[in-house]
Amino acid sequence: MSSNTGSVKIGRTESYLLERLEKGPIHLTLLDPESITVDRAVKIAKEAETVGTSAIMVGGSTVSSQNEMDEFILTLKKNIKIPVIIFPNNVQALTRYADAVWYMSLLNSVEWYYIIGAQMQAAPFIKRHQIEAIPLAYIVFRGDTAVSAIGRVLPIPDNHPEVVVAYALAAQYLGFRFVYLEAGSGAVQPIPPNVIKAVKSSINIPLIVGGGIRTEEQARQVLESGADIIVTGTIAEEDLDRLNRVISIVNRYRRD
Ligand code: 1GP
């Protein structure tokens, strides 16, 4: 009797990330096609690759053109060897030219659309083009950030890390394979250390932390608190030297 219930296959990009994670934390560089030109993106991505970032994420809260995403990612792919992963704000951010997509659900949104609606609309495209989808639970802190406004997020109380832990555990039990604690691009402060520590000690899946990480000291603190993956976007676009220093800090925590 044939069975159609074979185990879920982990794709190439996710396997690569997991393999890298075996030797310690990793850094990912986020580039927003709405705020930089593709030429500038290529320059940043090449340099970040040389210094040791593990992959490039492409996305932004207001990406609205699939054609632009196609072109942006095709050009990046021609110039670097590390994977390019879509970090979608919506369905139109999907392109078949990326190595993978963070297939993400904004767990603490009040909108059905950001929890499962966009994902449902994107799924046939993903299947048709056999895009590697990496399930990611996205938990966004409220602040003066685009993602918080557009994603219509429910507040997470400052003094109650157990609320974040509960979301993260729910994500793990639902089968998500990564959890992302997002302070929002350009946030005044990164996710607080006590929250990162509480989540890290409660889940077994890799923990991504991003938003507001600008200095080496902040990167160190986020890593010391237990982040497996740190994402920086703003400094990549504004200060390449600083980006390099942050990547170097992450690499100091690695065993390779
Ligand atoms: C945003 O977490 C990322 O989605 C990166 O934030 O731009 O503040 O580095 P920054």
PDB file of C-alpha atoms and ligand atoms in Angstrom:
ATOM      1  CA  MET A   1       0.000   0.000   0.000  1.00  0.00           C
ATOM      2  CA  SER A   2       1.442   3.357  -0.892  1.00  0.00           C
ATOM      3  CA  SER A   3       1.484   6.164   1.615  1.00  0.00           C
ATOM      4  CA  ASN A   4       1.513   9.853   1.043  1.00  0.00           C
ATOM      5  CA  THR A   5       2.519  10.786   4.546  1.00  0.00           C
ATOM      6  CA  GLY A   6       6.288  10.787   4.253  1.00  0.00           C
ATOM      7  CA  SER A   7       8.185  13.025   6.642  1.00  0.00           C
ATOM      8  CA  VAL A   8       8.674  16.692   5.839  1.00  0.00           C
ATOM      9  CA  LYS A   9      11.812  17.332   3.820  1.00  0.00           C
ATOM     10  CA  ILE A  10      14.178  20.005   5.062  1.00  0.00           C
ATOM     11  CA  GLY A  11      15.379  22.015   2.070  1.00  0.00           C
ATOM     12  CA  ARG A  12      18.859  23.015   1.054  1.00  0.00           C
ATOM     13  CA  THR A  13      18.915  26.505   2.528  1.00  0.00           C
ATOM     14  CA  GLU A  14      17.447  25.466   5.854  1.00  0.00           C
ATOM     15  CA  SER A  15      19.909  22.547   6.073  1.00  0.00           C
ATOM     16  CA  TYR A  16      22.731  24.961   5.379  1.00  0.00           C
ATOM     17  CA  LEU A  17      21.547  27.295   8.165  1.00  0.00           C
ATOM     18  CA  LEU A  18      21.163  24.401  10.612  1.00  0.00           C
ATOM     19  CA  GLU A  19      24.613  23.108   9.740  1.00  0.00           C
ATOM     20  CA  ARG A  20      26.116  26.542  10.329  1.00  0.00           C
ATOM     21  CA  LEU A  21      24.237  26.765  13.642  1.00  0.00           C
ATOM     22  CA  GLU A  22      25.936  23.602  14.882  1.00  0.00           C
ATOM     23  CA  LYS A  23      29.098  25.660  15.269  1.00  0.00           C
ATOM     24  CA  GLY A  24      27.554  28.627  17.026  1.00  0.00           C
ATOM     25  CA  PRO A  25      25.466  31.704  16.278  1.00  0.00           C
ATOM     26  CA  ILE A  26      25.185  33.200  12.820  1.00  0.00           C
ATOM     27  CA  HIS A  27      24.553  36.610  11.321  1.00  0.00           C
ATOM     28  CA  LEU A  28      22.127  37.441   8.523  1.00  0.00           C
ATOM     29  CA  THR A  29      22.162  40.696   6.561  1.00  0.00           C
ATOM     30  CA  LEU A  30      18.820  42.256   5.674  1.00  0.00           C
ATOM     31  CA  LEU A  31      18.518  44.416   2.557  1.00  0.00           C
ATOM     32  CA  ASP A  32      15.403  46.387   1.712  1.00  0.00           C
ATOM     33  CA  PRO A  33      14.861  46.948  -2.027  1.00  0.00           C
ATOM     34  CA  GLU A  34      12.672  49.929  -1.219  1.00  0.00           C
ATOM     35  CA  SER A  35      15.462  51.827   0.470  1.00  0.00           C
ATOM     36  CA  ILE A  36      18.637  51.024  -1.491  1.00  0.00           C
ATOM     37  CA  THR A  37      19.550  50.574  -5.126  1.00  0.00           C
ATOM     38  CA  VAL A  38      20.467  47.179  -6.412  1.00  0.00           C
ATOM     39  CA  ASP A  39      24.043  48.334  -7.074  1.00  0.00           C
ATOM     40  CA  ARG A  40      24.445  49.376  -3.482  1.00  0.00           C
ATOM     41  CA  ALA A  41      22.854  46.109  -2.340  1.00  0.00           C
ATOM     42  CA  VAL A  42      25.385  44.123  -4.350  1.00  0.00           C
ATOM     43  CA  LYS A  43      28.255  46.057  -2.783  1.00  0.00           C
ATOM     44  CA  ILE A  44      26.930  45.481   0.746  1.00  0.00           C
ATOM     45  CA  ALA A  45      26.128  41.817   0.143  1.00  0.00           C
ATOM     46  CA  LYS A  46      29.574  41.091  -1.302  1.00  0.00           C
ATOM     47  CA  GLU A  47      31.340  42.738   1.575  1.00  0.00           C
ATOM     48  CA  ALA A  48      29.108  41.064   4.187  1.00  0.00           C
ATOM     49  CA  GLU A  49      29.749  37.709   2.526  1.00  0.00           C
ATOM     50  CA  THR A  50      33.491  38.261   2.687  1.00  0.00           C
ATOM     51  CA  VAL A  51      33.365  39.144   6.372  1.00  0.00           C
ATOM     52  CA  GLY A  52      31.197  36.110   7.169  1.00  0.00           C
ATOM     53  CA  THR A  53      27.480  36.846   7.137  1.00  0.00           C
ATOM     54  CA  SER A  54      25.689  33.527   6.497  1.00  0.00           C
ATOM     55  CA  ALA A  55      22.909  34.649   4.152  1.00  0.00           C
ATOM     56  CA  ILE A  56      21.195  37.712   2.746  1.00  0.00           C
ATOM     57  CA  MET A  57      17.563  38.394   3.581  1.00  0.00           C
ATOM     58  CA  VAL A  58      15.613  40.613   1.201  1.00  0.00           C
ATOM     59  CA  GLY A  59      12.475  42.433   2.273  1.00  0.00           C
ATOM     60  CA  GLY A  60      10.892  45.493   3.800  1.00  0.00           C
ATOM     61  CA  SER A  61       7.524  46.561   5.157  1.00  0.00           C
ATOM     62  CA  THR A  62       6.454  48.360   1.996  1.00  0.00           C
ATOM     63  CA  VAL A  63       7.738  46.154  -0.830  1.00  0.00           C
ATOM     64  CA  SER A  64       5.039  46.297  -3.496  1.00  0.00           C
ATOM     65  CA  SER A  65       6.482  45.058  -6.755  1.00  0.00           C
ATOM     66  CA  GLN A  66       7.201  41.481  -7.665  1.00  0.00           C
ATOM     67  CA  ASN A  67       9.107  42.648 -10.756  1.00  0.00           C
ATOM     68  CA  GLU A  68      11.445  44.675  -8.603  1.00  0.00           C
ATOM     69  CA  MET A  69      11.973  41.745  -6.274  1.00  0.00           C
ATOM     70  CA  ASP A  70      12.740  39.489  -9.266  1.00  0.00           C
ATOM     71  CA  GLU A  71      15.332  41.882 -10.582  1.00  0.00           C
ATOM     72  CA  PHE A  72      16.861  42.719  -7.213  1.00  0.00           C
ATOM     73  CA  ILE A  73      17.293  39.081  -6.242  1.00  0.00           C
ATOM     74  CA  LEU A  74      18.474  37.919  -9.665  1.00  0.00           C
ATOM     75  CA  THR A  75      21.195  40.552  -9.575  1.00  0.00           C
ATOM     76  CA  LEU A  76      22.212  39.659  -6.030  1.00  0.00           C
ATOM     77  CA  LYS A  77      22.353  35.961  -6.917  1.00  0.00           C
ATOM     78  CA  LYS A  78      24.742  36.676  -9.778  1.00  0.00           C
ATOM     79  CA  ASN A  79      27.178  38.352  -7.432  1.00  0.00           C
ATOM     80  CA  ILE A  80      27.287  36.252  -4.257  1.00  0.00           C
ATOM     81  CA  LYS A  81      27.441  32.587  -3.288  1.00  0.00           C
ATOM     82  CA  ILE A  82      25.625  32.633   0.060  1.00  0.00           C
ATOM     83  CA  PRO A  83      21.849  32.019  -0.018  1.00  0.00           C
ATOM     84  CA  VAL A  84      19.340  34.787  -0.605  1.00  0.00           C
ATOM     85  CA  ILE A  85      16.186  34.395   1.471  1.00  0.00           C
ATOM     86  CA  ILE A  86      12.985  36.372   0.947  1.00  0.00           C
ATOM     87  CA  PHE A  87      11.706  38.128   4.069  1.00  0.00           C
ATOM     88  CA  PRO A  88       8.223  38.925   2.782  1.00  0.00           C
ATOM     89  CA  ASN A  89       5.926  41.689   3.914  1.00  0.00           C
ATOM     90  CA  ASN A  90       3.198  40.380   1.658  1.00  0.00           C
ATOM     91  CA  VAL A  91       2.412  38.113  -1.284  1.00  0.00           C
ATOM     92  CA  GLN A  92       3.947  40.420  -3.898  1.00  0.00           C
ATOM     93  CA  ALA A  93       7.387  40.078  -2.299  1.00  0.00           C
ATOM     94  CA  LEU A  94       7.605  36.507  -3.541  1.00  0.00           C
ATOM     95  CA  THR A  95      10.007  35.735  -6.339  1.00  0.00           C
ATOM     96  CA  ARG A  96      11.008  32.394  -7.730  1.00  0.00           C
ATOM     97  CA  TYR A  97      14.643  33.464  -8.010  1.00  0.00           C
ATOM     98  CA  ALA A  98      15.490  33.357  -4.316  1.00  0.00           C
ATOM     99  CA  ASP A  99      16.965  30.318  -2.600  1.00  0.00           C
ATOM    100  CA  ALA A 100      14.177  30.220  -0.024  1.00  0.00           C
ATOM    101  CA  VAL A 101      11.445  32.206   1.654  1.00  0.00           C
ATOM    102  CA  TRP A 102      10.887  32.676   5.353  1.00  0.00           C
ATOM    103  CA  TYR A 103       7.354  31.316   5.396  1.00  0.00           C
ATOM    104  CA  MET A 104       6.269  33.416   8.291  1.00  0.00           C
ATOM    105  CA  SER A 105       3.204  34.028  10.381  1.00  0.00           C
ATOM    106  CA  LEU A 106       2.919  37.154  12.511  1.00  0.00           C
ATOM    107  CA  LEU A 107       1.615  35.391  15.586  1.00  0.00           C
ATOM    108  CA  ASN A 108       0.702  38.455  17.627  1.00  0.00           C
ATOM    109  CA  SER A 109      -1.146  40.334  14.897  1.00  0.00           C
ATOM    110  CA  VAL A 110      -4.816  41.152  15.341  1.00  0.00           C
ATOM    111  CA  GLU A 111      -5.274  40.594  11.605  1.00  0.00           C
ATOM    112  CA  TRP A 112      -6.222  37.190  10.265  1.00  0.00           C
ATOM    113  CA  TYR A 113      -4.442  38.249   7.075  1.00  0.00           C
ATOM    114  CA  TYR A 114      -0.967  38.412   8.636  1.00  0.00           C
ATOM    115  CA  ILE A 115      -1.431  35.216  10.605  1.00  0.00           C
ATOM    116  CA  ILE A 116      -2.631  32.943   7.782  1.00  0.00           C
ATOM    117  CA  GLY A 117      -4.319  34.945   4.970  1.00  0.00           C
ATOM    118  CA  ALA A 118      -1.232  36.049   3.032  1.00  0.00           C
ATOM    119  CA  GLN A 119       0.334  32.617   3.554  1.00  0.00           C
ATOM    120  CA  MET A 120      -2.722  30.921   2.097  1.00  0.00           C
ATOM    121  CA  GLN A 121      -2.658  33.202  -0.936  1.00  0.00           C
ATOM    122  CA  ALA A 122       1.065  32.636  -1.453  1.00  0.00           C
ATOM    123  CA  ALA A 123       1.007  28.860  -1.096  1.00  0.00           C
ATOM    124  CA  PRO A 124       0.009  27.918  -4.680  1.00  0.00           C
ATOM    125  CA  PHE A 125       2.807  30.131  -6.099  1.00  0.00           C
ATOM    126  CA  ILE A 126       5.283  28.508  -3.741  1.00  0.00           C
ATOM    127  CA  LYS A 127       4.206  25.044  -4.821  1.00  0.00           C
ATOM    128  CA  ARG A 128       4.173  25.914  -8.516  1.00  0.00           C
ATOM    129  CA  HIS A 129       7.707  27.254  -8.441  1.00  0.00           C
ATOM    130  CA  GLN A 130       8.982  24.800  -5.836  1.00  0.00           C
ATOM    131  CA  ILE A 131      10.310  27.574  -3.637  1.00  0.00           C
ATOM    132  CA  GLU A 132      11.880  26.370  -0.409  1.00  0.00           C
ATOM    133  CA  ALA A 133       9.570  27.551   2.389  1.00  0.00           C
ATOM    134  CA  ILE A 134      11.081  27.739   5.865  1.00  0.00           C
ATOM    135  CA  PRO A 135       8.359  27.940   8.550  1.00  0.00           C
ATOM    136  CA  LEU A 136       9.003  30.897  10.823  1.00  0.00           C
ATOM    137  CA  ALA A 137       7.009  32.259  13.750  1.00  0.00           C
ATOM    138  CA  TYR A 138       7.263  36.027  13.794  1.00  0.00           C
ATOM    139  CA  ILE A 139       6.679  37.856  17.071  1.00  0.00           C
ATOM    140  CA  VAL A 140       6.775  41.618  16.749  1.00  0.00           C
ATOM    141  CA  PHE A 141       7.225  44.064  19.617  1.00  0.00           C
ATOM    142  CA  ARG A 142       5.205  47.230  19.501  1.00  0.00           C
ATOM    143  CA  GLY A 143       7.050  50.428  18.849  1.00  0.00           C
ATOM    144  CA  ASP A 144       7.471  53.315  16.506  1.00  0.00           C
ATOM    145  CA  THR A 145       8.248  50.980  13.606  1.00  0.00           C
ATOM    146  CA  ALA A 146       6.688  50.232  10.232  1.00  0.00           C
ATOM    147  CA  VAL A 147       6.253  46.540  10.917  1.00  0.00           C
ATOM    148  CA  SER A 148       4.392  47.208  14.139  1.00  0.00           C
ATOM    149  CA  ALA A 149       1.961  49.598  12.434  1.00  0.00           C
ATOM    150  CA  ILE A 150       1.427  47.599   9.259  1.00  0.00           C
ATOM    151  CA  GLY A 151       1.268  44.251  11.026  1.00  0.00           C
ATOM    152  CA  ARG A 152      -1.248  45.580  13.581  1.00  0.00           C
ATOM    153  CA  VAL A 153       0.486  43.892  16.453  1.00  0.00           C
ATOM    154  CA  LEU A 154      -0.900  43.238  19.888  1.00  0.00           C
ATOM    155  CA  PRO A 155       1.235  44.755  22.626  1.00  0.00           C
ATOM    156  CA  ILE A 156       3.615  42.580  24.565  1.00  0.00           C
ATOM    157  CA  PRO A 157       3.934  43.916  28.114  1.00  0.00           C
ATOM    158  CA  ASP A 158       7.470  45.016  28.986  1.00  0.00           C
ATOM    159  CA  ASN A 159       7.600  43.246  32.302  1.00  0.00           C
ATOM    160  CA  HIS A 160       6.062  39.978  31.243  1.00  0.00           C
ATOM    161  CA  PRO A 161       8.533  37.855  29.290  1.00  0.00           C
ATOM    162  CA  GLU A 162       6.295  34.873  30.057  1.00  0.00           C
ATOM    163  CA  VAL A 163       3.869  36.192  27.434  1.00  0.00           C
ATOM    164  CA  VAL A 164       6.572  36.038  24.767  1.00  0.00           C
ATOM    165  CA  VAL A 165       7.630  32.624  26.031  1.00  0.00           C
ATOM    166  CA  ALA A 166       4.043  31.420  25.649  1.00  0.00           C
ATOM    167  CA  TYR A 167       3.927  32.622  22.016  1.00  0.00           C
ATOM    168  CA  ALA A 168       7.280  31.002  21.283  1.00  0.00           C
ATOM    169  CA  LEU A 169       6.255  27.697  22.857  1.00  0.00           C
ATOM    170  CA  ALA A 170       2.993  27.754  20.916  1.00  0.00           C
ATOM    171  CA  ALA A 171       5.056  28.269  17.756  1.00  0.00           C
ATOM    172  CA  GLN A 172       7.213  25.267  18.548  1.00  0.00           C
ATOM    173  CA  TYR A 173       4.225  23.047  19.325  1.00  0.00           C
ATOM    174  CA  LEU A 174       2.574  24.135  16.080  1.00  0.00           C
ATOM    175  CA  GLY A 175       5.624  22.943  14.181  1.00  0.00           C
ATOM    176  CA  PHE A 176       7.331  26.198  13.252  1.00  0.00           C
ATOM    177  CA  ARG A 177      11.045  25.591  12.847  1.00  0.00           C
ATOM    178  CA  PHE A 178      12.370  29.057  13.747  1.00  0.00           C
ATOM    179  CA  VAL A 179      11.175  31.829  16.081  1.00  0.00           C
ATOM    180  CA  TYR A 180      11.958  35.462  15.286  1.00  0.00           C
ATOM    181  CA  LEU A 181      11.755  38.124  18.009  1.00  0.00           C
ATOM    182  CA  GLU A 182      11.436  41.383  16.087  1.00  0.00           C
ATOM    183  CA  ALA A 183      11.917  44.827  17.607  1.00  0.00           C
ATOM    184  CA  GLY A 184      11.271  46.361  14.177  1.00  0.00           C
ATOM    185  CA  SER A 185      13.705  47.880  11.734  1.00  0.00           C
ATOM    186  CA  GLY A 186      15.236  51.017  13.199  1.00  0.00           C
ATOM    187  CA  ALA A 187      13.826  50.305  16.672  1.00  0.00           C
ATOM    188  CA  VAL A 188      15.219  52.517  19.412  1.00  0.00           C
ATOM    189  CA  GLN A 189      16.310  49.465  21.411  1.00  0.00           C
ATOM    190  CA  PRO A 190      16.847  45.815  20.511  1.00  0.00           C
ATOM    191  CA  ILE A 191      14.732  43.106  22.180  1.00  0.00           C
ATOM    192  CA  PRO A 192      15.549  43.222  25.931  1.00  0.00           C
ATOM    193  CA  PRO A 193      18.060  40.624  27.202  1.00  0.00           C
ATOM    194  CA  ASN A 194      15.675  39.180  29.806  1.00  0.00           C
ATOM    195  CA  VAL A 195      13.111  38.408  27.092  1.00  0.00           C
ATOM    196  CA  ILE A 196      15.701  36.733  24.849  1.00  0.00           C
ATOM    197  CA  LYS A 197      16.984  34.665  27.793  1.00  0.00           C
ATOM    198  CA  ALA A 198      13.489  33.591  28.839  1.00  0.00           C
ATOM    199  CA  VAL A 199      12.553  32.492  25.312  1.00  0.00           C
ATOM    200  CA  LYS A 200      15.876  30.788  24.632  1.00  0.00           C
ATOM    201  CA  SER A 201      15.621  28.692  27.775  1.00  0.00           C
ATOM    202  CA  SER A 202      12.082  27.570  26.888  1.00  0.00           C
ATOM    203  CA  ILE A 203      12.282  26.429  23.260  1.00  0.00           C
ATOM    204  CA  ASN A 204      14.410  23.971  21.285  1.00  0.00           C
ATOM    205  CA  ILE A 205      14.144  25.562  17.858  1.00  0.00           C
ATOM    206  CA  PRO A 206      16.568  28.263  16.674  1.00  0.00           C
ATOM    207  CA  LEU A 207      15.901  31.771  17.932  1.00  0.00           C
ATOM    208  CA  ILE A 208      16.327  34.751  15.623  1.00  0.00           C
ATOM    209  CA  VAL A 209      16.600  38.268  17.070  1.00  0.00           C
ATOM    210  CA  GLY A 210      16.510  41.482  15.070  1.00  0.00           C
ATOM    211  CA  GLY A 211      15.618  45.132  15.062  1.00  0.00           C
ATOM    212  CA  GLY A 212      17.564  48.011  16.556  1.00  0.00           C
ATOM    213  CA  ILE A 213      20.948  46.259  16.755  1.00  0.00           C
ATOM    214  CA  ARG A 214      23.426  48.993  15.867  1.00  0.00           C
ATOM    215  CA  THR A 215      26.511  48.561  18.003  1.00  0.00           C
ATOM    216  CA  GLU A 216      28.948  45.794  18.757  1.00  0.00           C
ATOM    217  CA  GLU A 217      27.940  45.995  22.400  1.00  0.00           C
ATOM    218  CA  GLN A 218      24.273  45.458  21.541  1.00  0.00           C
ATOM    219  CA  ALA A 219      25.185  42.521  19.312  1.00  0.00           C
ATOM    220  CA  ARG A 220      27.249  41.027  22.125  1.00  0.00           C
ATOM    221  CA  GLN A 221      24.395  41.432  24.581  1.00  0.00           C
ATOM    222  CA  VAL A 222      21.891  39.808  22.229  1.00  0.00           C
ATOM    223  CA  LEU A 223      24.281  36.885  21.688  1.00  0.00           C
ATOM    224  CA  GLU A 224      25.076  36.535  25.389  1.00  0.00           C
ATOM    225  CA  SER A 225      21.331  36.382  26.031  1.00  0.00           C
ATOM    226  CA  GLY A 226      21.077  33.353  23.761  1.00  0.00           C
ATOM    227  CA  ALA A 227      20.135  34.442  20.232  1.00  0.00           C
ATOM    228  CA  ASP A 228      21.128  31.837  17.643  1.00  0.00           C
ATOM    229  CA  ILE A 229      20.732  34.160  14.687  1.00  0.00           C
ATOM    230  CA  ILE A 230      21.025  37.920  14.645  1.00  0.00           C
ATOM    231  CA  VAL A 231      19.721  40.083  11.831  1.00  0.00           C
ATOM    232  CA  THR A 232      20.878  43.582  11.017  1.00  0.00           C
ATOM    233  CA  GLY A 233      19.441  45.795   8.309  1.00  0.00           C
ATOM    234  CA  THR A 234      19.812  49.485   9.089  1.00  0.00           C
ATOM    235  CA  ILE A 235      23.550  49.397   9.794  1.00  0.00           C
ATOM    236  CA  ALA A 236      24.107  47.376   6.621  1.00  0.00           C
ATOM    237  CA  GLU A 237      22.599  50.213   4.649  1.00  0.00           C
ATOM    238  CA  GLU A 238      24.126  53.067   6.626  1.00  0.00           C
ATOM    239  CA  ASP A 239      27.531  52.012   7.870  1.00  0.00           C
ATOM    240  CA  LEU A 240      29.397  49.138   6.246  1.00  0.00           C
ATOM    241  CA  ASP A 241      32.296  49.322   8.718  1.00  0.00           C
ATOM    242  CA  ARG A 242      29.940  48.870  11.592  1.00  0.00           C
ATOM    243  CA  LEU A 243      28.198  46.005   9.849  1.00  0.00           C
ATOM    244  CA  ASN A 244      31.562  44.311   9.445  1.00  0.00           C
ATOM    245  CA  ARG A 245      32.364  44.778  13.115  1.00  0.00           C
ATOM    246  CA  VAL A 246      29.012  43.321  14.173  1.00  0.00           C
ATOM    247  CA  ILE A 247      29.514  40.304  11.886  1.00  0.00           C
ATOM    248  CA  SER A 248      32.983  39.830  13.378  1.00  0.00           C
ATOM    249  CA  ILE A 249      31.513  39.834  16.886  1.00  0.00           C
ATOM    250  CA  VAL A 250      29.067  37.095  15.901  1.00  0.00           C
ATOM    251  CA  ASN A 251      31.877  35.073  14.370  1.00  0.00           C
ATOM    252  CA  ARG A 252      33.857  35.302  17.596  1.00  0.00           C
ATOM    253  CA  TYR A 253      31.153  33.205  19.253  1.00  0.00           C
ATOM    254  CA  ARG A 254      31.585  30.447  16.648  1.00  0.00           C
ATOM    255  CA  ARG A 255      33.716  27.351  16.814  1.00  0.00           C
ATOM    256  CA  ASP A 256      34.955  27.266  13.216  1.00  0.00           C
TER     257      ASP A 256
HETATM  258  C1  1GP B   1      14.069  44.215  10.722  1.00  0.00           C
HETATM  259  O1  1GP B   1      15.073  42.873  12.363  1.00  0.00           O
HETATM  260  C2  1GP B   1      15.300  43.524  11.165  1.00  0.00           C
HETATM  261  O2  1GP B   1      13.141  43.334  10.262  1.00  0.00           O
HETATM  262  C3  1GP B   1      16.481  44.436  11.172  1.00  0.00           C
HETATM  263  O3  1GP B   1      16.288  45.612  11.910  1.00  0.00           O
HETATM  264  O4  1GP B   1      17.064  47.489  10.469  1.00  0.00           O
HETATM  265  O5  1GP B   1      17.002  47.756  12.945  1.00  0.00           O
HETATM  266  O6  1GP B   1      18.701  46.276  11.874  1.00  0.00           O
HETATM  267  P1  1GP B   1      17.337  46.863  11.791  1.00  0.00           P
END
